């Protein structure tokens, strides 16, 4: 990563030309892999993710079995080639373990786990190119992969980030709330929030924050993600329809 930029937003325009409420370009493909029960490929700008689902299937190791519901296990991994430079070593680290845990919990709350007692539903999230907001894009892709695998869910999961970035407005210093953090914004920004929520039930299942926001800024962010979240949900449905209708 280069040096800290003087500004991340100038008169309402971010470094990559987006306005505060703009997401990066999105692409979602359902059924991307042949060898999984369900899968999805997702691009959000240059963050690129593959999600794959196996199950419901037998639980290994056996002692992990839950007798009244399915065990939803998510494994998040950033490929060794997903970042520039060589900071990322292959294999699990503390960060990917944490993301796997919170993602497992978020996905468990959307799946009707009680329909498949004594089984495992395994979700793999592989970040093949990382340009920030990977955990949220991983969850959006995982929810398409679960639907593609035919696993009954209460709702889809739509996940996205927002944050606060510094810059200038009319030549004066300004702090601005914006959606979908990219790498410079995540690195140098003042705060970032990862959210996952069910678009129809309007229930949040993940909220993580780095940095500081006032109540008002947090509320502005929640308001700001509403429209892009609907757009993401629409793309998820289109991807699934495309796969099943051809
Ligand atoms: P998220 O990807 O969900 O925003 P973080 O805020 O932890 O999660 O990470 C922000 C970004 O920092 C990642 O998307 C990735 O681009 C970069 N990053 C994280 N960990 C590493 C690492 N070990 N090596 C190189 N880049 C990393």
Coordinates of N, CA and C and ligand atoms in Angstrom, one line a residue:
X1 N 0.9 -1.2 0.0 CA 0.0 0.0 0.0 C 0.9 1.2 0.0
X2 N 0.5 2.2 -0.8 CA 1.3 3.4 -0.9 C 1.2 4.3 0.3
X3 N 1.6 5.6 0.2 CA 1.5 6.5 1.3 C 0.1 7.0 1.5
X4 N -0.1 7.5 2.7 CA -1.5 7.9 3.1 C -1.9 9.1 2.2
X5 N -3.0 9.0 1.5 CA -3.3 10.1 0.6 C -3.8 11.4 1.4
X6 N -3.6 12.5 0.8 CA -4.0 13.8 1.5 C -5.5 13.8 1.7
X7 N -6.3 13.3 0.8 CA -7.7 13.3 0.9 C -8.3 12.0 0.3
X8 N -9.4 11.5 0.8 CA -10.0 10.3 0.2 C -11.3 10.7 -0.5
X9 N -11.7 11.9 -0.2 CA -12.9 12.5 -0.9 C -12.8 14.0 -1.1
X10 N -13.0 14.4 -2.3 CA -12.9 15.9 -2.6 C -14.1 16.4 -3.2
X11 N -14.8 17.3 -2.6 CA -16.1 17.8 -3.1 C -17.0 16.7 -3.5
X12 N -17.2 15.7 -2.6 CA -18.1 14.6 -2.9 C -17.7 13.5 -3.8
X13 N -16.4 13.6 -4.3 CA -15.9 12.6 -5.2 C -14.8 11.8 -4.6
X14 N -15.0 10.5 -4.6 CA -14.0 9.6 -3.9 C -12.8 9.4 -4.9
X15 N -11.7 8.7 -4.4 CA -10.5 8.5 -5.2 C -10.8 7.8 -6.5
X16 N -11.8 6.8 -6.5 CA -12.1 6.1 -7.7 C -13.2 6.7 -8.5
X17 N -13.6 7.9 -8.1 CA -14.7 8.6 -8.9 C -16.1 8.4 -8.4
X18 N -16.2 7.5 -7.3 CA -17.6 7.3 -6.8 C -18.1 8.4 -5.9
X19 N -19.4 8.5 -5.9 CA -20.1 9.4 -4.9 C -20.2 8.6 -3.6
X20 N -20.5 9.3 -2.4 CA -20.5 8.6 -1.2 C -21.5 7.4 -1.2
X21 N -22.6 7.5 -1.9 CA -23.6 6.4 -1.8 C -23.4 5.3 -2.9
X22 N -22.4 5.4 -3.7 CA -22.2 4.5 -4.8 C -21.4 3.2 -4.3
X23 N -21.9 2.1 -4.8 CA -21.2 0.8 -4.7 C -20.2 0.8 -5.8
X24 N -19.2 -0.1 -5.8 CA -18.4 -0.4 -6.9 C -19.2 -1.3 -7.9
X25 N -18.7 -1.5 -9.1 CA -19.4 -2.3 -10.1 C -19.6 -3.7 -9.5
X26 N -20.8 -4.3 -9.7 CA -21.2 -5.6 -9.1 C -21.5 -6.6 -10.2
X27 N -21.1 -7.8 -9.9 CA -21.4 -9.0 -10.8 C -21.7 -10.2 -9.9
X28 N -22.8 -10.9 -10.2 CA -23.0 -12.1 -9.4 C -23.4 -13.2 -10.3
X29 N -22.7 -14.4 -10.2 CA -23.1 -15.5 -11.0 C -23.4 -16.7 -10.1
X30 N -24.6 -17.3 -10.2 CA -25.0 -18.4 -9.4 C -24.6 -19.7 -10.1
X31 N -24.2 -20.8 -9.4 CA -23.8 -22.0 -10.0 C -22.5 -22.0 -10.8
X32 N -21.6 -21.4 -10.2 CA -20.3 -21.1 -10.9 C -19.4 -22.3 -11.0
X33 N -19.6 -23.2 -10.0 CA -18.7 -24.4 -9.9 C -19.5 -25.7 -10.2
X34 N -18.9 -26.7 -10.8 CA -19.6 -27.9 -11.1 C -19.6 -28.9 -9.9
X35 N -18.5 -28.8 -9.1 CA -18.3 -29.9 -8.1 C -18.9 -29.5 -6.7
X36 N -19.7 -28.5 -6.6 CA -20.3 -28.2 -5.3 C -21.8 -28.3 -5.4
X37 N -22.5 -28.5 -4.3 CA -24.0 -28.5 -4.4 C -24.5 -27.2 -4.7
X38 N -23.9 -26.1 -4.3 CA -24.3 -24.8 -4.7 C -23.1 -23.9 -4.7
X39 N -23.1 -22.9 -5.6 CA -21.9 -22.0 -5.6 C -22.3 -20.6 -6.2
X40 N -21.3 -19.7 -6.0 CA -21.5 -18.4 -6.5 C -20.2 -17.7 -6.8
X41 N -20.1 -16.9 -7.8 CA -19.0 -16.0 -8.0 C -19.5 -14.6 -7.9
X42 N -18.7 -13.8 -7.2 CA -19.2 -12.4 -7.0 C -18.0 -11.4 -7.2
X43 N -18.3 -10.4 -7.9 CA -17.3 -9.3 -8.0 C -17.9 -8.0 -7.5
X44 N -17.1 -7.3 -6.7 CA -17.5 -6.0 -6.2 C -16.3 -5.1 -6.5
X45 N -16.3 -4.4 -7.6 CA -15.0 -3.7 -8.1 C -14.0 -4.8 -8.3
X46 N -12.8 -4.6 -7.7 CA -11.8 -5.7 -7.9 C -11.7 -6.7 -6.7
X47 N -12.7 -6.6 -5.8 CA -12.8 -7.7 -4.8 C -13.5 -8.8 -5.5
X48 N -12.9 -10.0 -5.5 CA -13.5 -11.2 -6.2 C -13.6 -12.4 -5.3
X49 N -14.7 -13.0 -5.3 CA -15.0 -14.0 -4.3 C -15.7 -15.2 -5.0
X50 N -15.3 -16.4 -4.5 CA -16.0 -17.6 -4.9 C -16.6 -18.2 -3.6
X51 N -17.9 -18.6 -3.6 CA -18.4 -19.3 -2.5 C -19.0 -20.7 -2.9
X52 N -18.7 -21.7 -2.1 CA -19.2 -23.1 -2.5 C -19.9 -23.7 -1.2
X53 N -21.0 -24.4 -1.5 CA -21.7 -25.1 -0.4 C -21.8 -26.6 -0.6
X54 N -21.6 -27.3 0.4 CA -21.8 -28.8 0.4 C -22.8 -29.1 1.5
X55 N -23.8 -29.9 1.2 CA -24.7 -30.4 2.2 C -26.1 -30.2 1.9
X56 N -27.0 -30.5 2.9 CA -26.7 -31.2 4.1 C -26.0 -32.5 3.9
X57 N -25.0 -32.8 4.8 CA -24.3 -34.0 4.7 C -23.8 -34.5 6.1
X58 N -23.3 -35.7 6.1 CA -22.9 -36.3 7.4 C -21.8 -35.4 8.1
X59 N -21.9 -35.3 9.4 CA -21.0 -34.4 10.2 C -19.7 -35.2 10.5
X60 N -18.6 -34.6 10.1 CA -17.3 -35.1 10.5 C -16.5 -33.9 11.2
X61 N -16.0 -34.1 12.3 CA -16.0 -35.2 13.2 C -17.4 -35.4 13.8
X62 N -17.7 -36.7 14.1 CA -19.0 -37.1 14.6 C -19.5 -36.3 15.8
X63 N -18.5 -36.0 16.7 CA -18.9 -35.4 18.0 C -19.3 -34.0 17.8
X64 N -19.2 -33.4 16.6 CA -19.6 -32.0 16.4 C -21.1 -32.0 16.1
X65 N -21.7 -33.2 15.9 CA -23.1 -33.3 15.5 C -24.1 -32.5 16.5
X66 N -25.0 -31.8 15.9 CA -26.1 -31.2 16.7 C -27.3 -32.0 16.5
X67 N -27.9 -32.5 17.6 CA -29.0 -33.4 17.4 C -30.4 -32.8 17.0
X68 N -30.5 -31.5 17.2 CA -31.8 -30.9 16.9 C -31.7 -30.0 15.7
X69 N -30.5 -29.8 15.1 CA -30.4 -28.9 14.0 C -29.2 -29.2 13.2
X70 N -29.1 -28.5 12.0 CA -27.9 -28.7 11.2 C -26.8 -27.8 11.7
X71 N -25.6 -28.2 11.5 CA -24.4 -27.4 11.9 C -24.0 -26.7 10.7
X72 N -24.1 -25.3 10.7 CA -23.6 -24.6 9.5 C -22.2 -24.1 9.8
X73 N -21.3 -24.6 9.0 CA -19.8 -24.3 9.2 C -19.3 -23.5 8.0
X74 N -18.8 -22.3 8.3 CA -18.3 -21.5 7.2 C -16.8 -21.3 7.3
X75 N -16.1 -21.5 6.2 CA -14.6 -21.3 6.3 C -14.3 -20.2 5.3
X76 N -13.8 -19.1 5.8 CA -13.4 -18.0 5.0 C -11.9 -18.1 4.8
X77 N -11.4 -17.9 3.5 CA -10.0 -18.0 3.3 C -9.6 -16.9 2.2
X78 N -8.5 -16.2 2.5 CA -8.0 -15.3 1.5 C -6.9 -16.0 0.8
X79 N -7.0 -16.2 -0.5 CA -6.0 -17.0 -1.3 C -4.6 -16.2 -1.2
X80 N -3.6 -17.0 -1.2 CA -2.2 -16.5 -1.1 C -1.9 -15.4 -2.2
X81 N -2.6 -15.6 -3.3 CA -2.4 -14.7 -4.4 C -3.4 -13.5 -4.5
X82 N -4.2 -13.4 -3.4 CA -5.3 -12.4 -3.4 C -4.9 -11.0 -3.2
X83 N -3.7 -10.7 -2.7 CA -3.3 -9.4 -2.4 C -2.0 -9.0 -3.1
X84 N -1.8 -7.7 -3.2 CA -0.5 -7.4 -3.8 C 0.6 -7.6 -2.8
X85 N 1.8 -7.7 -3.2 CA 2.9 -7.9 -2.3 C 2.9 -9.3 -1.7
X86 N 3.5 -9.5 -0.6 CA 3.6 -10.9 -0.1 C 3.2 -11.0 1.4
X87 N 2.3 -10.0 1.8 CA 1.9 -10.0 3.2 C 1.1 -11.2 3.6
X88 N 0.3 -11.7 2.7 CA -0.6 -12.8 3.0 C 0.1 -14.1 2.8
X89 N 0.1 -14.9 3.9 CA 0.7 -16.2 3.8 C -0.5 -17.2 3.6
X90 N -0.2 -18.3 2.9 CA -1.3 -19.3 2.7 C -1.7 -19.8 4.1
X91 N -3.0 -20.2 4.1 CA -3.5 -20.9 5.3 C -4.1 -20.0 6.3
X92 N -4.8 -20.6 7.3 CA -5.6 -19.8 8.3 C -4.7 -18.9 9.2
X93 N -5.3 -17.8 9.6 CA -4.6 -17.0 10.6 C -5.7 -16.5 11.5
X94 N -5.4 -15.6 12.4 CA -6.3 -15.2 13.4 C -7.5 -14.5 12.8
X95 N -7.2 -13.6 11.8 CA -8.3 -12.8 11.1 C -9.2 -13.8 10.4
X96 N -8.7 -14.7 9.6 CA -9.6 -15.6 8.9 C -10.4 -16.5 9.8
X97 N -9.9 -16.9 10.9 CA -10.6 -17.7 11.9 C -11.8 -16.8 12.5
X98 N -11.5 -15.6 12.8 CA -12.6 -14.7 13.3 C -13.7 -14.5 12.3
X99 N -13.3 -14.3 11.0 CA -14.3 -14.0 10.0 C -15.1 -15.3 9.7
X100 N -14.4 -16.5 9.8 CA -15.1 -17.7 9.6 C -16.2 -17.9 10.7
X101 N -15.8 -17.5 11.9 CA -16.7 -17.7 13.0 C -17.9 -16.8 12.9
X102 N -17.7 -15.5 12.6 CA -18.8 -14.6 12.6 C -19.7 -14.9 11.3
X103 N -19.1 -15.4 10.3 CA -19.8 -15.7 9.1 C -20.7 -17.0 9.3
X104 N -20.1 -18.0 10.0 CA -20.9 -19.2 10.4 C -22.1 -18.8 11.2
X105 N -21.9 -17.8 12.1 CA -23.1 -17.4 13.0 C -24.1 -16.7 12.1
X106 N -23.7 -15.8 11.2 CA -24.6 -15.1 10.4 C -25.4 -16.0 9.5
X107 N -24.7 -17.0 8.9 CA -25.4 -17.9 8.0 C -26.3 -18.8 8.7
X108 N -25.9 -19.2 10.0 CA -26.8 -20.1 10.8 C -28.1 -19.5 11.0
X109 N -28.1 -18.2 11.2 CA -29.4 -17.5 11.5 C -30.3 -17.3 10.3
X110 N -29.8 -17.5 9.1 CA -30.8 -17.5 7.9 C -31.2 -18.9 7.5
X111 N -30.4 -19.9 7.7 CA -30.8 -21.2 7.3 C -31.8 -21.8 8.2
X112 N -32.8 -22.6 7.7 CA -33.7 -23.3 8.6 C -33.0 -24.6 9.1
X113 N -32.1 -24.4 10.0 CA -31.2 -25.5 10.5 C -32.0 -26.6 11.1
X114 N -33.2 -26.3 11.7 CA -34.0 -27.3 12.4 C -34.6 -28.3 11.4
X115 N -34.6 -28.0 10.1 CA -35.1 -28.9 9.1 C -34.1 -30.0 8.8
X116 N -32.8 -29.9 9.2 CA -31.8 -30.9 8.9 C -31.0 -31.3 10.1
X117 N -31.7 -31.9 11.1 CA -30.9 -32.2 12.3 C -29.8 -33.3 12.0
X118 N -28.7 -33.3 12.8 CA -27.6 -34.2 12.6 C -26.9 -34.1 11.3
X119 N -26.9 -33.0 10.6 CA -26.2 -32.9 9.4 C -25.3 -31.6 9.5
X120 N -24.4 -31.6 8.5 CA -23.5 -30.4 8.4 C -23.8 -29.7 7.0
X121 N -23.8 -28.4 7.1 CA -23.9 -27.6 5.8 C -22.6 -26.8 5.8
X122 N -21.7 -27.2 4.9 CA -20.4 -26.6 4.8 C -20.3 -25.5 3.8
X123 N -19.9 -24.3 4.2 CA -19.8 -23.2 3.3 C -18.4 -22.7 3.2
X124 N -17.8 -22.7 2.0 CA -16.5 -22.2 1.8 C -16.5 -20.9 1.1
X125 N -15.8 -19.9 1.7 CA -15.7 -18.6 1.0 C -14.2 -18.4 0.7
X126 N -13.9 -18.3 -0.6 CA -12.5 -18.1 -1.0 C -12.4 -16.7 -1.6
X127 N -11.5 -15.9 -1.1 CA -11.3 -14.6 -1.6 C -10.2 -14.7 -2.6
X128 N -10.5 -14.5 -3.9 CA -9.4 -14.7 -4.9 C -8.7 -13.4 -5.2
X129 N -9.4 -12.3 -5.0 CA -8.7 -11.0 -5.1 C -9.3 -10.1 -4.0
X130 N -8.4 -9.5 -3.2 CA -8.9 -8.7 -2.1 C -8.7 -7.2 -2.3
X131 N -9.8 -6.5 -2.3 CA -9.7 -5.0 -2.3 C -10.7 -4.5 -1.3
X132 N -10.6 -5.0 -0.1 CA -11.4 -4.6 1.1 C -12.9 -5.1 0.9
X133 N -13.6 -5.0 2.0 CA -15.0 -5.5 2.2 C -15.1 -6.9 1.8
X134 N -14.1 -7.7 2.1 CA -14.2 -9.1 1.6 C -15.1 -10.0 2.4
X135 N -15.2 -9.7 3.8 CA -16.1 -10.5 4.6 C -17.6 -10.3 4.2
X136 N -17.9 -9.1 3.9 CA -19.3 -8.8 3.5 C -19.6 -9.4 2.1
X137 N -18.7 -9.2 1.2 CA -19.0 -9.8 -0.2 C -19.0 -11.3 -0.1
X138 N -18.2 -11.9 0.8 CA -18.2 -13.3 1.0 C -19.5 -13.8 1.5
X139 N -20.1 -13.1 2.4 CA -21.5 -13.5 2.9 C -22.6 -13.3 1.8
X140 N -22.5 -12.3 1.0 CA -23.5 -12.1 0.0 C -23.4 -13.2 -1.0
X141 N -22.2 -13.6 -1.3 CA -22.0 -14.8 -2.3 C -22.4 -16.1 -1.6
X142 N -22.1 -16.3 -0.3 CA -22.5 -17.5 0.4 C -24.0 -17.7 0.4
X143 N -24.7 -16.6 0.5 CA -26.1 -16.7 0.6 C -26.7 -17.2 -0.8
X144 N -26.1 -16.7 -1.9 CA -26.5 -17.2 -3.2 C -26.2 -18.6 -3.4
X145 N -25.0 -19.0 -2.9 CA -24.5 -20.4 -3.0 C -25.5 -21.4 -2.2
X146 N -25.9 -20.9 -1.0 CA -26.9 -21.7 -0.2 C -28.2 -21.9 -1.0
X147 N -28.7 -20.8 -1.5 CA -29.9 -20.9 -2.3 C -29.7 -21.8 -3.5
X148 N -28.6 -21.7 -4.2 CA -28.3 -22.5 -5.3 C -28.2 -24.0 -4.9
X149 N -27.8 -24.3 -3.7 CA -27.8 -25.6 -3.2 C -29.2 -26.1 -2.8
X150 N -30.2 -25.3 -2.9 CA -31.5 -25.6 -2.6 C -31.8 -25.7 -1.1
X151 N -31.0 -25.0 -0.3 CA -31.2 -25.1 1.2 C -32.2 -24.0 1.6
X152 N -33.3 -24.5 2.3 CA -34.3 -23.5 2.7 C -33.8 -22.5 3.7
X153 N -34.1 -21.2 3.4 CA -33.7 -20.1 4.2 C -34.8 -19.2 4.5
X154 N -34.7 -18.5 5.7 CA -35.7 -17.5 6.1 C -35.8 -16.4 5.1
X155 N -34.6 -16.1 4.5 CA -34.5 -14.9 3.7 C -33.1 -15.0 3.0
X156 N -32.8 -14.1 2.1 CA -31.4 -14.1 1.6 C -30.6 -13.2 2.6
X157 N -29.3 -13.3 2.5 CA -28.4 -12.4 3.3 C -27.8 -11.4 2.3
X158 N -27.9 -10.1 2.6 CA -27.3 -9.1 1.8 C -26.3 -8.5 2.7
X159 N -25.0 -8.4 2.3 CA -24.0 -7.9 3.2 C -23.2 -6.8 2.5
X160 N -22.9 -5.7 3.2 CA -22.2 -4.6 2.6 C -21.5 -3.8 3.7
X161 N -20.6 -2.9 3.3 CA -19.9 -2.1 4.3 C -20.2 -0.6 4.1
X162 N -20.0 0.1 5.1 CA -20.0 1.6 5.0 C -18.9 2.1 5.9
X163 N -18.6 3.3 5.8 CA -17.5 3.9 6.7 C -17.5 5.4 6.7
X164 N -16.4 5.9 7.3 CA -16.3 7.3 7.3 C -14.9 7.6 6.7
X165 N -14.8 8.6 5.8 CA -13.6 8.9 5.2 C -13.3 10.4 5.3
X166 N -12.0 10.8 5.3 CA -11.7 12.2 5.4 C -11.4 12.8 4.1
X167 N -11.6 14.1 4.0 CA -11.3 14.8 2.7 C -11.6 16.3 2.8
X168 N -12.0 16.8 1.7 CA -12.3 18.3 1.7 C -13.6 18.5 1.0
X169 N -14.2 19.6 1.5 CA -15.5 20.1 0.8 C -15.3 21.6 0.7
X170 N -15.4 22.1 -0.5 CA -15.2 23.5 -0.7 C -13.9 24.1 -0.1
X171 N -12.8 23.2 -0.2 CA -11.5 23.6 0.3 C -11.4 23.5 1.8
X172 N -12.4 23.1 2.5 CA -12.3 22.9 4.0 C -12.3 21.4 4.4
X173 N -11.7 21.0 5.4 CA -11.6 19.6 5.9 C -13.0 19.1 6.1
X174 N -13.3 17.8 5.7 CA -14.6 17.3 5.9 C -14.4 15.8 6.2
X175 N -15.4 15.3 6.9 CA -15.5 13.8 7.2 C -16.8 13.3 6.6
X176 N -16.8 12.3 5.8 CA -18.0 11.9 5.0 C -18.3 10.4 5.2
X177 N -19.5 10.1 5.4 CA -20.0 8.7 5.5 C -20.2 8.2 4.1
X178 N -19.7 7.0 3.8 CA -19.8 6.5 2.4 C -20.0 5.0 2.4
X179 N -20.6 4.4 1.4 CA -20.8 3.0 1.4 C -19.7 2.3 0.6
X180 N -19.6 1.0 0.9 CA -18.7 0.1 0.2 C -17.2 0.5 0.2
X181 N -16.6 0.3 1.3 CA -15.2 0.7 1.4 C -14.3 -0.1 0.5
X182 N -13.4 0.6 -0.2 CA -12.3 -0.1 -1.0 C -11.0 -0.1 -0.2
X183 N -10.0 -0.6 -0.7 CA -8.8 -0.8 0.1 C -8.2 0.5 0.7
X184 N -8.0 1.6 -0.2 CA -7.5 2.8 0.5 C -8.4 3.4 1.5
X185 N -9.7 3.2 1.3 CA -10.7 3.8 2.3 C -10.6 2.9 3.6
X186 N -10.5 1.6 3.4 CA -10.4 0.7 4.6 C -9.1 1.0 5.3
X187 N -8.0 1.1 4.6 CA -6.7 1.4 5.2 C -6.6 2.7 6.0
X188 N -7.0 3.7 5.3 CA -6.8 5.1 5.8 C -8.0 5.8 6.3
X189 N -9.2 5.2 6.1 CA -10.4 5.8 6.5 C -10.5 5.9 8.1
X190 N -11.6 6.6 8.5 CA -11.7 6.9 10.0 C -12.5 5.8 10.7
X191 N -13.3 5.1 9.9 CA -14.2 4.1 10.5 C -14.7 3.2 9.4
X192 N -14.9 1.9 9.7 CA -15.6 1.1 8.7 C -16.5 0.1 9.4
X193 N -17.6 -0.2 8.8 CA -18.7 -1.0 9.4 C -19.0 -2.1 8.4
X194 N -19.0 -3.4 8.9 CA -19.5 -4.5 8.1 C -20.9 -4.9 8.6
X195 N -21.8 -5.0 7.6 CA -23.2 -5.3 8.0 C -23.7 -6.5 7.1
X196 N -24.5 -7.4 7.7 CA -25.2 -8.4 6.9 C -26.6 -8.3 7.4
X197 N -27.6 -8.3 6.5 CA -29.0 -8.3 6.9 C -29.9 -9.0 6.0
X198 N -31.1 -9.4 6.5 CA -32.1 -10.1 5.7 C -33.0 -9.0 5.1
X199 N -33.0 -8.9 3.8 CA -33.7 -7.8 3.2 C -35.2 -7.8 3.4
X200 N -35.8 -8.9 3.5 CA -37.3 -9.0 3.6 C -37.7 -8.9 5.1
X201 N -37.0 -9.6 5.9 CA -37.3 -9.6 7.4 C -36.8 -8.4 8.1
X202 N -35.9 -7.7 7.4 CA -35.2 -6.5 7.9 C -34.6 -6.8 9.3
X203 N -33.8 -7.9 9.3 CA -33.1 -8.2 10.5 C -31.6 -8.3 10.3
X204 N -30.8 -7.7 11.2 CA -29.4 -7.7 11.0 C -28.8 -9.0 11.7
X205 N -27.9 -9.6 11.0 CA -27.2 -10.8 11.6 C -25.7 -10.6 11.8
X206 N -25.2 -9.5 11.3 CA -23.8 -9.2 11.5 C -23.6 -7.7 11.6
X207 N -22.8 -7.2 12.6 CA -22.5 -5.8 12.6 C -21.1 -5.7 13.3
X208 N -20.1 -5.4 12.5 CA -18.7 -5.2 13.1 C -18.2 -3.8 12.8
X209 N -17.5 -3.2 13.7 CA -17.1 -1.9 13.4 C -15.6 -1.7 13.8
X210 N -14.9 -0.9 13.0 CA -13.5 -0.5 13.3 C -13.6 1.0 13.3
X211 N -12.9 1.7 14.3 CA -12.9 3.1 14.3 C -14.0 3.7 15.1
X212 N -14.3 5.0 14.9 CA -15.3 5.6 15.6 C -16.3 6.4 14.8
X213 N -17.6 6.2 15.1 CA -18.7 7.0 14.5 C -19.6 7.6 15.5
X214 N -20.2 8.7 15.3 CA -21.2 9.2 16.2 C -22.5 8.5 15.9
X215 N -23.5 8.6 16.8 CA -24.8 8.0 16.6 C -25.4 8.4 15.2
X216 N -25.3 9.8 15.0 CA -25.8 10.3 13.7 C -25.2 9.7 12.5
X217 N -23.8 9.6 12.6 CA -23.1 9.1 11.4 C -23.5 7.6 11.2
X218 N -23.7 6.9 12.3 CA -24.1 5.5 12.2 C -25.4 5.4 11.5
X219 N -26.3 6.2 12.0 CA -27.7 6.2 11.4 C -27.7 6.6 9.9
X220 N -26.8 7.6 9.6 CA -26.7 8.0 8.2 C -26.2 6.8 7.3
X221 N -25.3 6.1 7.9 CA -24.7 4.9 7.2 C -25.8 3.9 6.9
X222 N -26.6 3.6 8.0 CA -27.7 2.6 7.8 C -28.7 3.1 6.8
X223 N -29.0 4.4 6.8 CA -29.9 4.9 5.8 C -29.3 4.8 4.4
X224 N -28.0 5.1 4.3 CA -27.3 5.1 3.0 C -27.2 3.7 2.3
X225 N -27.1 2.7 3.2 CA -27.0 1.3 2.6 C -28.3 0.7 2.1
X226 N -29.4 1.4 2.4 CA -30.7 0.8 2.0 C -30.8 0.5 0.5
X227 N -30.5 1.6 -0.2 CA -30.7 1.4 -1.7 C -29.7 0.4 -2.3
X228 N -28.4 0.6 -2.0 CA -27.5 -0.5 -2.6 C -27.8 -1.9 -2.1
X229 N -28.3 -2.0 -0.9 CA -28.7 -3.4 -0.4 C -29.8 -3.9 -1.3
X230 N -30.8 -3.1 -1.6 CA -31.9 -3.6 -2.5 C -31.3 -4.0 -3.9
X231 N -30.3 -3.2 -4.3 CA -29.7 -3.5 -5.6 C -29.0 -4.8 -5.6
X232 N -28.3 -5.1 -4.5 CA -27.6 -6.3 -4.3 C -28.5 -7.5 -4.3
X233 N -29.6 -7.3 -3.5 CA -30.6 -8.4 -3.4 C -31.2 -8.7 -4.8
X234 N -31.5 -7.6 -5.6 CA -32.0 -7.8 -6.9 C -31.0 -8.6 -7.8
X235 N -29.7 -8.3 -7.7 CA -28.7 -9.0 -8.5 C -28.6 -10.5 -8.0
X236 N -28.8 -10.7 -6.7 CA -28.8 -12.1 -6.2 C -29.9 -12.9 -6.9
X237 N -31.1 -12.3 -6.8 CA -32.3 -13.0 -7.4 C -32.1 -13.2 -8.9
X238 N -31.6 -12.2 -9.6 CA -31.4 -12.3 -11.1 C -30.4 -13.5 -11.4
X239 N -29.3 -13.6 -10.5 CA -28.3 -14.6 -10.8 C -28.9 -16.0 -10.6
X240 N -29.8 -16.1 -9.6 CA -30.4 -17.4 -9.3 C -31.4 -17.8 -10.4
X241 N -32.2 -16.8 -10.8 CA -33.2 -17.0 -11.9 C -32.5 -17.4 -13.2
X242 N -31.4 -16.7 -13.5 CA -30.6 -17.0 -14.7 C -30.1 -18.4 -14.7
X243 N -29.7 -18.9 -13.6 CA -29.2 -20.3 -13.5 C -30.3 -21.2 -13.8
X244 N -31.5 -21.0 -13.1 CA -32.5 -22.0 -13.1 C -33.4 -21.9 -14.4
X245 N -33.5 -20.7 -14.9 CA -34.3 -20.5 -16.1 C -33.5 -20.6 -17.4
X246 N -32.1 -20.6 -17.2 CA -31.2 -20.7 -18.4 C -31.0 -19.3 -19.1
Ligands
LIG1 P1 -12.6 -6.9 5.0 O1 -11.9 -7.5 3.8 O2 -13.8 -7.6 5.4 O3 -12.8 -5.4 4.8 P2 -10.4 -6.2 6.8 O4 -10.9 -4.9 7.2 O5 -9.7 -7.1 7.9 O6 -11.6 -7.1 6.2 O7 -9.3 -6.1 5.7 C1 -9.4 -5.1 4.7 C2 -8.5 -5.4 3.5 O8 -7.2 -5.5 3.9 C3 -8.8 -6.8 2.9 O9 -9.9 -6.9 2.1 C4 -7.5 -7.0 2.1 O10 -7.6 -6.2 0.9 C5 -6.5 -6.4 3.1 N1 -5.8 -7.4 3.9 C6 -6.3 -8.0 5.0 N2 -5.5 -8.9 5.5 C7 -4.4 -8.9 4.7 C8 -3.1 -9.6 4.6 N3 -2.8 -10.6 5.5 N4 -2.3 -9.4 3.6 C9 -2.6 -8.4 2.7 N5 -3.7 -7.7 2.7 C10 -4.6 -7.9 3.6

